[in-house]
Coordinates of C-alpha atoms in Angstrom, one line a residue:
M12 CA -17.5 -11.9 47.4
F13 CA -18.1 -12.9 43.7
H14 CA -18.0 -16.6 43.1
I15 CA -17.7 -18.0 39.6
T16 CA -19.2 -21.4 39.1
I17 CA -17.8 -24.0 36.6
P18 CA -20.7 -23.6 34.2
L19 CA -20.3 -19.8 34.3
L20 CA -16.6 -20.1 33.7
L21 CA -17.2 -22.4 30.8
W22 CA -19.8 -20.1 29.3
L23 CA -17.4 -17.1 29.6
L24 CA -14.6 -19.0 28.0
S25 CA -16.8 -20.3 25.2
S26 CA -18.2 -16.8 24.6
S27 CA -14.6 -15.4 24.4
V28 CA -13.5 -18.1 22.0
L29 CA -16.6 -17.7 19.9
A30 CA -16.1 -14.0 19.7
Q31 CA -12.4 -14.5 18.6
V32 CA -13.5 -17.0 15.9
Q33 CA -16.1 -14.6 14.6
D34 CA -13.5 -11.8 14.5
D35 CA -11.1 -14.1 12.6
V36 CA -13.9 -15.1 10.1
V37 CA -14.8 -11.4 9.5
A38 CA -11.1 -10.5 9.0
K39 CA -10.6 -13.4 6.6
N40 CA -13.7 -12.4 4.6
R41 CA -12.5 -8.8 4.5
L42 CA -9.1 -9.8 3.1
E43 CA -10.7 -12.2 0.5
K44 CA -13.0 -9.4 -0.7
A45 CA -10.0 -7.0 -0.9
Q46 CA -8.0 -9.5 -2.9
Q47 CA -10.9 -10.0 -5.3
Y48 CA -11.2 -6.2 -5.7
F49 CA -7.5 -5.3 -6.0
G50 CA -6.4 -8.4 -7.8
D51 CA -3.3 -10.4 -7.2
E52 CA -1.4 -9.8 -10.5
M53 CA 2.3 -10.2 -10.6
L54 CA 4.4 -7.0 -10.6
L55 CA 8.2 -6.5 -10.9
D56 CA 10.1 -4.1 -8.6
Q57 CA 13.2 -2.1 -9.5
H58 CA 15.4 -5.1 -8.8
G59 CA 13.4 -7.4 -11.1
Q60 CA 11.9 -9.2 -8.1
S61 CA 8.3 -10.5 -8.6
Y62 CA 5.5 -9.7 -6.1
R63 CA 1.8 -10.4 -6.1
F64 CA 0.0 -7.1 -5.7
F65 CA -2.4 -8.1 -3.0
S66 CA -0.8 -11.2 -1.3
D67 CA 2.7 -9.9 -1.1
L68 CA 2.3 -6.1 -0.8
L69 CA -1.2 -5.0 0.3
S70 CA -2.3 -7.7 2.6
R71 CA 0.1 -7.4 5.6
H72 CA 1.1 -3.7 5.6
V73 CA -0.1 -0.2 5.6
V74 CA 0.7 1.1 2.1
L75 CA 1.1 4.4 0.5
I76 CA 0.5 4.2 -3.3
N77 CA 1.5 6.8 -5.8
V78 CA 1.7 6.8 -9.6
I79 CA 4.9 7.8 -11.4
F80 CA 6.7 7.5 -14.7
T81 CA 10.4 7.6 -15.0
H82 CA 10.6 10.2 -17.8
C83 CA 8.7 12.7 -15.7
R84 CA 10.7 15.9 -15.1
D85 CA 8.6 17.7 -12.4
A86 CA 5.7 16.1 -10.5
C87 CA 7.1 12.6 -10.0
P88 CA 10.5 13.7 -8.7
M89 CA 8.9 16.3 -6.4
Q90 CA 6.4 13.8 -5.0
T91 CA 9.2 11.3 -4.5
Q92 CA 11.2 13.8 -2.5
R93 CA 8.2 14.6 -0.4
L94 CA 7.7 10.9 0.3
Q95 CA 11.4 10.7 1.3
M96 CA 10.6 13.2 4.1
V97 CA 7.6 11.0 5.1
R98 CA 9.8 7.9 5.0
N99 CA 12.4 9.5 7.3
Q100 CA 9.7 10.5 9.8
L101 CA 8.4 6.9 9.9
G102 CA 11.8 5.8 11.1
D103 CA 12.3 2.1 11.8
Q104 CA 8.6 1.3 11.1
F105 CA 9.2 2.0 7.4
G106 CA 9.8 -1.2 5.5
T107 CA 8.2 -3.4 8.2
K108 CA 4.9 -1.8 9.1
F109 CA 4.7 0.7 6.3
L110 CA 5.5 0.3 2.6
F111 CA 5.6 2.7 -0.3
L112 CA 4.4 1.4 -3.7
S113 CA 5.3 3.6 -6.7
L114 CA 3.4 2.2 -9.7
S115 CA 4.4 3.1 -13.2
V116 CA 1.8 4.6 -15.4
D117 CA 4.1 4.2 -18.4
P118 CA 4.9 0.5 -18.3
E119 CA 6.0 0.4 -22.0
R120 CA 9.1 2.5 -21.1
D121 CA 9.4 1.8 -17.4
D122 CA 11.1 -1.6 -17.1
P123 CA 12.8 -2.6 -13.8
Q124 CA 16.1 -1.0 -14.9
A125 CA 14.4 2.3 -15.7
M126 CA 12.5 2.1 -12.3
K127 CA 15.8 1.4 -10.5
A128 CA 17.6 4.3 -12.2
F129 CA 14.7 6.6 -11.2
A130 CA 14.7 5.3 -7.6
E131 CA 18.5 5.7 -7.3
K132 CA 18.4 9.2 -8.8
Q133 CA 15.8 10.2 -6.2
Q134 CA 17.8 8.4 -3.4
A135 CA 14.7 6.2 -2.8
N136 CA 16.1 2.8 -3.7
V137 CA 15.6 1.6 -0.1
P138 CA 14.1 -1.5 1.5
G139 CA 10.3 -1.0 1.8
W140 CA 9.9 1.2 -1.2
Y141 CA 8.8 -0.7 -4.3
F142 CA 9.0 0.9 -7.7
L143 CA 6.7 -1.4 -9.6
T144 CA 6.0 -2.2 -13.2
A145 CA 4.3 -4.9 -15.3
E146 CA 2.8 -5.4 -18.7
K147 CA 0.5 -2.5 -19.7
T148 CA -2.7 -4.5 -19.4
I149 CA -1.8 -5.5 -15.8
L150 CA -1.0 -2.0 -14.7
Q151 CA -4.0 -0.7 -16.5
Q152 CA -6.2 -3.1 -14.5
I153 CA -4.6 -2.2 -11.2
L154 CA -4.6 1.5 -11.8
N155 CA -8.2 1.5 -13.1
R156 CA -9.3 -0.1 -9.8
L157 CA -7.5 2.7 -8.0
G158 CA -8.9 5.4 -10.3
Q159 CA -5.4 6.3 -11.4
W160 CA -5.0 5.0 -15.0
T161 CA -4.5 7.4 -17.9
D162 CA -3.5 6.7 -21.5
D163 CA -1.2 9.8 -21.4
P164 CA 1.4 9.4 -18.6
S165 CA 2.1 13.1 -18.5
N166 CA -1.6 13.6 -17.4
H167 CA -1.5 11.1 -14.5
S168 CA -3.0 12.0 -11.2
T169 CA -0.7 12.9 -8.4
L170 CA -3.3 12.0 -5.8
M171 CA -1.9 9.3 -3.4
I172 CA -3.8 6.5 -1.9
A173 CA -3.0 5.0 1.5
G174 CA -4.6 2.0 3.1
N175 CA -4.7 -0.9 5.4
A176 CA -6.2 -3.9 3.7
Q177 CA -6.6 -5.8 7.0
N178 CA -9.2 -3.4 8.2
A179 CA -10.5 -2.2 4.8
H180 CA -9.6 1.4 5.6
W181 CA -8.4 3.5 2.6
V182 CA -7.9 7.2 2.2
K183 CA -6.8 9.6 -0.5
L184 CA -3.9 11.9 0.2
R185 CA -3.3 15.2 -1.5
P186 CA 0.1 15.5 -3.1
D187 CA 0.7 18.9 -1.5
S188 CA 0.0 17.7 2.0
P189 CA 2.8 18.4 4.5
P190 CA 4.9 15.3 5.3
E191 CA 3.8 15.5 8.9
R192 CA 0.1 15.2 7.8
I193 CA 0.9 12.2 5.6
V194 CA 2.7 10.5 8.5
A195 CA -0.2 11.2 10.8
D196 CA -2.6 9.7 8.3
L197 CA -0.5 6.6 7.9
L198 CA -0.2 6.1 11.7
R199 CA -4.0 6.4 12.0
L200 CA -4.4 3.7 9.4
A201 CA -2.1 1.5 11.4
E202 CA -4.2 1.9 14.5
H203 CA -7.5 0.7 13.0

């Protein structure tokens, strides 16, 4: 029979506690580096509510980020409809575990009211889906970090970015990916 002595038990407990503390320090450092990279600028959603980009939106959720402008007549509405299918497949986890962040590449015209009108027209004005805008310089900084800024909104990238800041895992998603594939990628990000 295996017998655990008090010194052995104390060593096992201290090793376990030390490992947890080290994991916590690594996670904290990872989040601090992510915040430095992504920035924590203030954005406004379609309801005029303010959010810090990293602290409020990226740090605690798996996010899918896409770039839109409200005057778009083809790619942006089509991508939003595809994301509607993804949202429906995520079910109850959408809005709690998973968020969608649709960032404006045309902030000079896309104020919160324009973003709300776009979201409502697309039937996407739902909790957990943020249509975000800000001053041009702020969005330019954020979208440059994501490799998504363009001076001509009609030439913006339709590539989507999904990530989990807590584990520093990010992927690019093709806009023509089937909704099931996007859901699978998001679920994988949540597991890491």
